[in-house]
């Protein structure tokens, strides 16, 4: 499955607060650096596996299955709020 | 006033581009002497304000009014906001919007459009608005979706439409709205003057609340249903603006910068104007933004109350309008010595509401 960011959600760096934020109608989600790393890799083309591979490559200290679990959990939470959509490749 | 409080940057800027509006809703919270305000800021000034907001740390820009579509530079201001990284929201009655205009807003980078409806029943809605607008609003709402923008439907609830809360929810869902904001009337401006015909009976509110709660469950994941509880019936104040000068900044049509859109009515203030000072300077160093920031300004019963950082003592404008003292505890709070004012009003007799319009007291002011 390929995640893509819904149009209602916009992710950007917030220089005033020194963090990434996800903006949506009438709201702001402050992203942890880890969440931002995942979201930055969502481009509507990469599959979850490809995102996990990329993160595992950059964090050789973390076991791949832990990264995999974290990424899927985050994407599910974002999907439940309509910020991420799933598409078949 | 010293800089005793270190403020965080504001999250949102409400830009009220004009007080002019072709509708005449009796619950309008804009000042009743709206015609007597000074010259509107021009497009260059608004674009500068929006850029300054972005630099200050504002994340959401709300372009509102009055009716913002009456400004033909709305798209330019929106584009500036988008270029500054802001999430751009337009709050409109939809009146006079064409497909070309809606598409121009989308092209300018507007993320989200909030279209107001007066009622689910078009005839009654038009009577409240004072113009034929309802059917066209439905068309405009669909155009917003067609153009790929987020759509909210905003409805102000009062005695004359609370009975149709269920129909309003169904209508918003049928329009493809992702959000529905059901806001019980706040008694400022015209709404305060017209309150005898707007105040609902408690049984009406309880029924509407139950309907909204059920819809929140049933529509979860499809449409967010926001129900703003009426402070006059809750015995607890609203955390007005989430605290004075804490998260929100408002600039009204003449360029005056306010901690809340109702604050221009407060006496003894000399609010700064964005024509004279930068937004940053006003937010961090404006005496009137400092005045009720935090909790140090509070008197009893708020000063020692455990809820003082939950509701920040409620609304300053409501405190002033009802007690004559802007620093008093909001009378909506059961602990306020003036709470009886609200209790008496809300338990008063209820007749069939008259249709009342937005009030214009401009001449009286001069
Ligand atoms: S006393 Fe003041 S702080 Fe306490 S609940 Fe009432 S308004 Fe809020
Ligand atoms: S101070 Fe009063 S009028 Fe102003 S926003 Fe707050 S509640 Fe509203």
Coordinates of C-alpha atoms in Angstrom, one line a residue, chain A:
Chain A
X1 CA 0.0 0.0 0.0
X2 CA 1.1 3.5 -0.8
X3 CA 0.4 6.3 1.6
X4 CA -0.1 9.9 0.4
X5 CA -0.7 13.1 2.3
X6 CA -4.3 14.3 2.0
X7 CA -4.8 17.8 0.6
X8 CA -6.3 18.9 3.9
X9 CA -3.0 18.4 5.6
X10 CA 0.1 20.5 5.1
X11 CA 3.4 19.7 6.7
X12 CA 6.1 22.4 7.2
X13 CA 9.0 23.5 9.4
X14 CA 8.0 26.0 12.0
X15 CA 11.0 28.1 12.7
X16 CA 9.3 30.1 15.5
X17 CA 8.8 26.9 17.5
X18 CA 11.7 24.8 16.2
X19 CA 9.6 21.8 15.1
X20 CA 7.7 20.4 12.2
X21 CA 4.0 20.9 12.3
X22 CA 1.0 19.4 10.4
X23 CA -1.6 22.0 9.6
X24 CA -5.2 21.2 8.9
X25 CA -8.5 23.1 9.1
X26 CA -8.7 24.8 12.5
X27 CA -5.8 22.8 13.9
X28 CA -2.1 22.2 14.3
X29 CA -0.4 18.9 15.1
X30 CA 3.1 19.3 16.5
X31 CA 5.3 16.6 15.1
X32 CA 8.1 14.8 16.9
X33 CA 11.3 14.7 14.9
X34 CA 10.7 10.9 14.4
X35 CA 7.2 11.5 13.0
X36 CA 8.4 14.3 10.7
X37 CA 11.1 11.9 9.4
X38 CA 8.4 9.5 8.3
X39 CA 6.0 12.1 6.9
X40 CA 8.7 13.7 4.9
X41 CA 9.1 10.5 3.0
X42 CA 5.5 10.2 2.0
X43 CA 5.3 11.2 -1.6
X44 CA 2.4 9.3 -3.0
X45 CA 4.8 6.9 -4.8
X46 CA 6.8 5.1 -2.1
X47 CA 5.2 2.1 -0.4
X48 CA 5.3 1.6 3.4
X49 CA 8.0 -0.9 2.8
X50 CA 10.1 1.5 0.9
X51 CA 9.7 4.2 3.6
X52 CA 10.7 1.6 6.3
X53 CA 13.7 0.6 4.2
X54 CA 14.9 4.2 3.8
X55 CA 14.6 4.8 7.6
X56 CA 16.3 1.5 8.4
X57 CA 19.2 2.5 6.2
X58 CA 19.6 5.8 8.0
X59 CA 19.2 4.3 11.5
X60 CA 21.3 1.1 11.5
X61 CA 21.1 1.1 15.3
X62 CA 17.3 0.5 15.3
X63 CA 15.9 -3.0 14.5
X64 CA 13.9 -3.0 11.3
X65 CA 10.8 -4.5 12.8
X66 CA 10.6 -1.8 15.4
X67 CA 10.8 0.9 12.8
X68 CA 8.2 -1.0 10.7
X69 CA 5.8 -1.1 13.7
X70 CA 6.3 2.5 14.5
X71 CA 5.8 3.7 10.9
X72 CA 2.6 1.7 10.4
X73 CA 1.1 2.8 13.7
X74 CA 1.8 6.5 12.9
X75 CA 0.3 6.2 9.4
X76 CA -2.8 4.5 10.7
X77 CA -3.3 7.3 13.3
X78 CA -2.9 9.9 10.6
X79 CA -5.2 8.0 8.2
X80 CA -7.9 7.8 10.9
X81 CA -7.9 11.6 11.1
X82 CA -8.0 11.9 7.3
X83 CA -4.5 13.3 6.9
X84 CA -3.2 10.2 5.1
X85 CA -4.9 8.3 2.3
X86 CA -4.0 4.7 1.2
X87 CA -3.7 3.8 -2.4
X88 CA -3.0 0.5 -4.0
X89 CA 0.2 0.8 -6.1

